[in-house]
Tab-separated table of C-alpha atoms in Angstrom:
chain	number	residue	atom	x	y	z
A	1306	GLN	CA	82.027	26.028	-23.348
A	1307	ILE	CA	80.345	29.232	-21.706
A	1308	LEU	CA	77.356	26.464	-19.391
A	1309	HIS	CA	80.883	25.272	-18.622
A	1310	THR	CA	82.878	27.274	-17.099
A	1311	THR	CA	80.256	28.907	-15.851
A	1312	ASN	CA	79.395	25.536	-14.174
A	1313	ILE	CA	83.653	25.859	-13.315
A	1314	LYS	CA	83.639	29.567	-11.919
A	1315	GLN	CA	80.357	28.640	-9.707
A	1316	TRP	CA	82.314	25.381	-8.629
A	1317	TYR	CA	85.101	27.826	-7.220
A	1318	GLN	CA	83.801	30.490	-5.736
A	1319	ARG	CA	81.785	27.089	-3.289
A	1320	ARG	CA	85.190	26.115	-2.715
A	1321	VAL	CA	87.159	29.280	-1.554
A	1322	ARG	CA	84.032	30.248	0.563
A	1323	GLY	CA	83.581	26.647	2.018
A	1324	THR	CA	88.042	26.916	2.828
A	1325	LEU	CA	87.288	31.112	4.395
A	1326	ILE	CA	84.496	30.026	6.423
A	1327	GLY	CA	86.361	26.726	7.282
A	1328	TYR	CA	89.591	28.640	8.169
A	1329	LEU	CA	87.343	30.746	10.291
A	1330	THR	CA	85.795	28.245	12.649
A	1331	SER	CA	89.023	26.709	13.129
A	1332	PHE	CA	90.252	30.032	15.067
A	1333	ALA	CA	87.010	31.026	16.383
A	1334	PRO	CA	87.924	30.172	19.613
A	1335	TYR	CA	90.647	31.248	19.961
A	1336	ILE	CA	89.592	35.085	19.126
A	1337	VAL	CA	86.913	34.805	20.893
A	1338	PHE	CA	89.528	33.636	23.966
A	1339	MET	CA	92.042	36.828	22.958
A	1340	LEU	CA	89.096	39.130	22.970
A	1341	LEU	CA	88.087	37.890	26.793
A	1342	ARG	CA	91.679	37.241	27.570
A	1343	ARG	CA	92.335	41.077	26.481
A	1344	ASN	CA	88.886	42.506	28.411
A	1345	LEU	CA	89.412	40.843	31.260
A	1346	GLN	CA	93.187	42.523	31.137
A	1347	LEU	CA	91.945	45.436	31.193
A	1348	PHE	CA	89.176	45.383	33.666
A	1349	LEU	CA	90.198	43.461	36.323
A	1350	VAL	CA	94.342	43.400	36.666
A	1351	THR	CA	95.685	45.208	34.251
A	1352	PRO	CA	98.400	47.506	36.790
A	1353	SER	CA	98.783	50.682	34.320
A	1354	LYS	CA	94.742	51.084	34.548
A	1355	ILE	CA	94.374	50.868	38.752
A	1356	LYS	CA	95.260	54.351	40.109
A	1357	MET	CA	96.974	52.135	43.147
A	1358	SER	CA	97.524	52.803	46.848
A	1359	THR	CA	99.310	51.778	49.423
A	1360	PRO	CA	97.999	51.029	52.993
A	1361	SER	CA	100.848	50.728	55.353
A	1362	SER	CA	99.753	47.622	57.120
A	1363	SER	CA	99.392	45.303	53.556
A	1364	SER	CA	101.396	45.283	50.174
A	1365	SER	CA	99.092	46.761	47.406
A	1366	SER	CA	100.966	44.003	45.046
A	1367	PHE	CA	99.190	40.582	43.836
A	1368	HIS	CA	100.229	37.520	45.935
A	1369	THR	CA	99.823	34.753	44.316
A	1370	SER	CA	103.631	32.644	43.244
A	1371	SER	CA	102.421	33.893	39.988
A	1372	SER	CA	101.516	37.580	39.199
A	1373	THR	CA	101.333	37.071	36.276
A	1374	SER	CA	97.484	38.439	34.726
A	1375	SER	CA	96.397	35.248	33.501
A	1376	THR	CA	97.179	34.194	37.276
A	1377	VAL	CA	94.176	37.055	38.138
A	1378	GLU	CA	91.777	36.333	35.865
A	1379	TYR	CA	91.879	32.533	36.782
A	1380	GLY	CA	91.553	33.236	40.595
A	1381	ILE	CA	88.639	35.896	40.832
A	1382	LEU	CA	86.663	34.234	37.785
A	1383	LYS	CA	87.090	30.786	39.648
A	1384	ALA	CA	85.156	33.265	42.657
A	1385	ALA	CA	82.624	34.445	40.828
A	1386	ASN	CA	81.806	30.766	39.364
A	1387	PHE	CA	81.514	29.543	42.950
A	1388	ALA	CA	79.223	32.468	44.438
A	1389	ALA	CA	76.895	32.680	41.430
A	1390	PHE	CA	76.093	28.888	42.162
A	1391	LYS	CA	75.655	29.521	45.894
A	1392	HIS	CA	73.547	32.231	45.911
A	1393	ARG	CA	71.975	30.845	42.150
A	1394	SER	CA	68.135	31.304	43.768
A	1395	GLN	CA	68.625	34.302	46.154
A	1396	LYS	CA	66.921	37.799	45.103
A	1397	ARG	CA	68.317	40.983	47.132
A	1398	LYS	CA	65.197	43.167	49.175
A	1399	ASP	CA	64.627	45.314	46.545
A	1400	PRO	CA	61.532	45.871	44.687
A	1401	THR	CA	62.554	44.488	41.481
A	1402	GLY	CA	64.672	41.589	43.512
A	1403	THR	CA	67.905	42.402	42.098
A	1404	PRO	CA	70.358	38.886	41.614
A	1405	TYR	CA	71.873	38.238	44.689
A	1406	ILE	CA	74.916	37.835	42.688
A	1407	ASN	CA	75.309	41.694	41.703
A	1408	HIS	CA	76.150	42.485	45.627
A	1409	PRO	CA	79.110	40.835	46.014
A	1410	ILE	CA	80.963	41.088	42.513
A	1411	GLY	CA	79.868	44.937	42.840
A	1412	VAL	CA	81.959	44.801	46.323
A	1413	ALA	CA	84.453	43.329	44.858
A	1414	TYR	CA	84.728	46.036	41.615
A	1415	SER	CA	84.421	48.954	44.374
A	1416	ILE	CA	87.275	47.718	46.396
A	1417	VAL	CA	89.571	48.176	43.032
A	1418	ASP	CA	87.879	51.287	41.742
A	1419	ILE	CA	87.159	53.174	43.869
A	1420	GLY	CA	89.863	51.521	47.069
A	1421	GLY	CA	92.379	51.238	44.368
A	1422	VAL	CA	93.281	47.685	46.104
A	1423	LYS	CA	94.177	44.627	43.278
A	1424	ASP	CA	94.759	41.826	45.977
A	1425	LEU	CA	93.508	38.291	44.949
A	1426	ASP	CA	92.571	36.968	49.080
A	1427	ILE	CA	90.815	40.607	49.394
A	1428	LEU	CA	89.291	39.995	46.254
A	1429	GLN	CA	88.351	36.602	46.313
A	1430	ALA	CA	87.233	36.568	49.887
A	1431	ALA	CA	84.541	40.026	48.555
A	1432	ILE	CA	83.326	37.977	45.571
A	1433	LEU	CA	82.477	35.078	48.395
A	1434	HIS	CA	81.905	36.853	51.303
A	1435	ASP	CA	78.323	36.442	51.768
A	1436	THR	CA	78.564	32.428	50.606
A	1437	VAL	CA	79.333	30.861	54.763
A	1438	GLU	CA	76.727	33.435	55.994
A	1439	ASP	CA	73.404	33.038	53.177
A	1440	THR	CA	73.745	29.676	52.178
A	1441	ASP	CA	74.761	26.150	52.862
A	1442	THR	CA	78.799	27.190	51.862
A	1443	THR	CA	81.269	26.196	55.032
A	1444	PHE	CA	84.757	27.502	55.499
A	1445	GLU	CA	86.108	24.162	54.451
A	1446	GLU	CA	84.874	24.358	51.197
A	1447	ILE	CA	85.596	28.074	50.761
A	1448	GLU	CA	89.190	26.492	52.304
A	1449	SER	CA	89.756	24.049	50.454
A	1450	ALA	CA	88.593	25.678	46.791
A	1451	PHE	CA	90.519	28.763	47.392
A	1452	GLY	CA	93.295	28.119	49.919
A	1453	PRO	CA	93.808	29.889	54.412
A	1454	GLY	CA	93.873	32.974	53.321
A	1455	VAL	CA	90.714	33.533	51.869
A	1456	ARG	CA	88.791	32.371	54.517
A	1457	ASP	CA	90.385	33.580	57.223
A	1458	ILE	CA	89.197	36.697	55.735
A	1459	VAL	CA	85.345	35.249	54.974
A	1460	LYS	CA	85.642	33.992	57.940
A	1461	GLU	CA	86.049	37.779	59.750
A	1462	VAL	CA	83.856	39.518	57.845
A	1463	THR	CA	81.040	36.828	58.290
A	1464	ASP	CA	78.089	37.248	61.330
A	1465	ASN	CA	77.823	34.895	63.759
A	1466	LYS	CA	73.879	33.391	62.667
A	1467	ALA	CA	73.147	32.247	66.528
A	1468	LEU	CA	73.396	35.683	67.086
A	1469	LYS	CA	69.817	37.534	67.767
A	1470	LYS	CA	69.767	39.797	64.502
A	1471	ASP	CA	69.904	42.865	66.961
A	1472	GLU	CA	73.194	41.074	68.779
A	1473	ARG	CA	74.693	40.163	65.548
A	1474	LYS	CA	74.570	44.090	64.418
A	1475	MET	CA	75.974	45.304	67.815
A	1476	GLU	CA	79.174	42.702	67.765
A	1477	GLN	CA	79.896	44.659	63.880
A	1478	VAL	CA	80.295	48.021	66.192
A	1479	SER	CA	82.423	46.383	68.686
A	1480	HIS	CA	84.913	43.673	66.276
A	1481	ALA	CA	85.192	46.166	63.680
A	1482	LYS	CA	88.332	48.578	64.956
A	1483	HIS	CA	89.768	44.815	65.452
A	1484	LYS	CA	89.932	43.009	61.886
A	1485	THR	CA	92.328	42.602	59.906
A	1486	TYR	CA	93.317	45.380	57.126
A	1487	GLN	CA	91.704	42.926	54.533
A	1488	ALA	CA	88.677	42.198	56.193
A	1489	ARG	CA	88.133	45.504	56.843
A	1490	VAL	CA	88.806	46.487	53.210
A	1491	VAL	CA	86.273	43.767	52.198
A	1492	LYS	CA	83.774	45.534	55.478
A	1493	LEU	CA	83.952	49.512	54.387
A	1494	ALA	CA	82.794	47.549	50.402
A	1495	ASP	CA	80.456	45.756	51.304
A	1496	LYS	CA	79.091	48.733	53.496
A	1497	LEU	CA	79.245	51.207	50.751
A	1498	TRP	CA	77.333	49.307	48.569
A	1499	ASN	CA	74.533	48.140	50.636
A	1500	LEU	CA	73.833	52.187	51.702
A	1501	THR	CA	74.095	52.922	47.860
A	1502	ASP	CA	71.598	49.751	46.675
A	1503	LEU	CA	69.324	50.820	49.546
A	1504	LEU	CA	69.785	55.119	48.403
A	1505	ARG	CA	68.184	53.703	44.715
A	1506	ALA	CA	65.634	51.165	45.290
A	1507	PRO	CA	65.107	50.649	49.471
A	1508	PRO	CA	62.807	47.693	50.499
A	1509	SER	CA	59.052	48.552	50.450
A	1510	PHE	CA	58.435	47.113	53.646
A	1511	TRP	CA	61.299	49.157	54.805
A	1512	ASN	CA	60.071	51.801	56.471
A	1513	ILE	CA	62.076	55.947	56.521
A	1514	THR	CA	62.869	55.144	60.303
A	1515	ARG	CA	64.299	51.623	59.389
A	1516	ILE	CA	66.123	53.332	56.315
A	1517	GLN	CA	67.601	56.094	58.661
A	1518	GLY	CA	68.470	53.303	61.823
A	1519	TYR	CA	70.112	51.650	58.732
A	1520	PHE	CA	72.678	54.220	57.856
A	1521	VAL	CA	74.096	55.581	61.548
A	1522	TRP	CA	74.369	51.994	62.516
A	1523	ALA	CA	76.339	51.658	59.317
A	1524	LYS	CA	78.137	54.850	59.666
A	1525	LYS	CA	79.126	53.587	63.353
A	1526	VAL	CA	80.648	50.410	62.126
A	1527	THR	CA	82.701	52.396	59.390
A	1528	ASP	CA	83.562	55.133	61.965
A	1529	GLU	CA	85.393	52.161	63.357
A	1530	MET	CA	87.589	51.665	61.103
A	1531	LYS	CA	88.425	55.247	59.948
A	1532	GLY	CA	92.253	55.177	58.278
A	1533	THR	CA	91.779	51.545	56.339
A	1534	ASN	CA	91.318	52.970	52.663
A	1535	GLU	CA	90.707	56.212	52.188
A	1536	GLY	CA	88.728	56.214	48.457
A	1537	LEU	CA	85.839	53.640	50.122
A	1538	GLU	CA	85.628	56.364	53.529
A	1539	GLN	CA	85.874	58.808	51.200
A	1540	SER	CA	82.221	57.753	49.267
A	1541	LEU	CA	81.193	56.228	52.254
A	1542	GLU	CA	81.127	60.252	54.122
A	1543	LYS	CA	79.581	61.173	50.655
A	1544	VAL	CA	76.166	58.896	51.656
A	1545	TYR	CA	76.242	59.807	54.717
A	1546	SER	CA	75.705	63.355	53.749
A	1547	SER	CA	73.423	62.494	50.920
A	1548	SER	CA	69.460	62.047	51.508
A	1549	ILE	CA	67.127	60.061	50.678
A	1550	ASN	CA	63.515	60.905	48.384
A	1551	TYR	CA	61.244	58.659	50.524
A	1552	ASN	CA	57.610	59.193	49.500
A	1553	GLY	CA	57.892	61.805	47.363
A	1554	LYS	CA	59.424	63.755	50.657
A	1555	GLU	CA	63.422	64.356	51.135
A	1556	TYR	CA	65.277	63.281	54.532
A	1557	PRO	CA	68.704	63.158	55.773
A	1558	VAL	CA	69.959	59.324	55.797
A	1559	ILE	CA	71.390	60.595	58.813
A	1560	PRO	CA	68.615	62.442	60.522
A	1561	LYS	CA	69.454	65.634	62.356
A	1562	ASP	CA	69.368	67.424	65.629
A	1563	THR	CA	67.978	63.747	66.727
A	1564	ASP	CA	70.069	62.004	69.908
A	1565	LEU	CA	71.343	58.968	67.303
A	1566	ASP	CA	72.503	57.150	70.430
A	1567	LYS	CA	69.266	56.750	71.757
A	1568	PHE	CA	68.275	56.350	67.530
A	1569	LEU	CA	70.055	53.478	67.887
A	1570	ASN	CA	68.708	51.774	70.208
A	1571	ASP	CA	65.857	52.289	68.890
A	1572	TYR	CA	67.025	50.655	65.433
A	1573	TYR	CA	68.395	47.709	67.499
A	1574	ALA	CA	65.516	47.580	69.255
A	1575	GLU	CA	63.586	46.843	65.968
A	1576	MET	CA	66.082	44.293	64.010
A	1577	ARG	CA	65.669	42.466	67.990
A	1578	GLU	CA	61.850	42.077	67.163
A	1579	SER	CA	62.249	41.694	62.696
A	1580	ARG	CA	62.350	38.849	60.779
A	1581	ASP	CA	63.492	39.725	57.416
């Protein structure tokens, strides 16, 4: 009798455990989806979590046909997935070879976190901004997947690879102030991320003159876009007033007591001969 009762008890315990595990297994995908959805809302799109800016030349609200969080989440994840595949074999120029995809995602994050802008077309274009310039992506692909608005922004911020490197850099300066608000936001965030990354870990094959030349050139570009976004511009000014440690010595990123126009021309000359 004791053995029989014990067997029944063990059978019952196993049955209960099996039932609970079955329920948990059935609901696990739903639970994971809801947790991801909640985190994405908090991180990317919840209006109450993002301090908005109201630039005069563009609306600060999402301009999709449906401004629900699910629409925005899907749009951003779609762009991130596209860019991750296109940049899958690329690395940054820093000594550790950071995965390239970190850059466009960081640019988009800066637009939201520092710039206070949450326009979906701008965020998608930020994530995609190097795909045509640095991979086999075409503008037709961008339009087919993300629409003509995103394609136009990406096209505005894409360098003409038919030009020499120094010519492309000079063209960025001359064209900067003529770009649309959306393209200027992406450009400012792109420069901010690149400069911050350069402060953190410059390429090992760059000397201090080339590093400073990049900062002088970048400032020339961003100065042409003043009045676009206060948050991004203030962050850039802090970078321009900083210094960099190179081989154990501190250097101002913008050289002092120097003819900056000549310094910039020397930088262009170096770019003309550069292969990297």
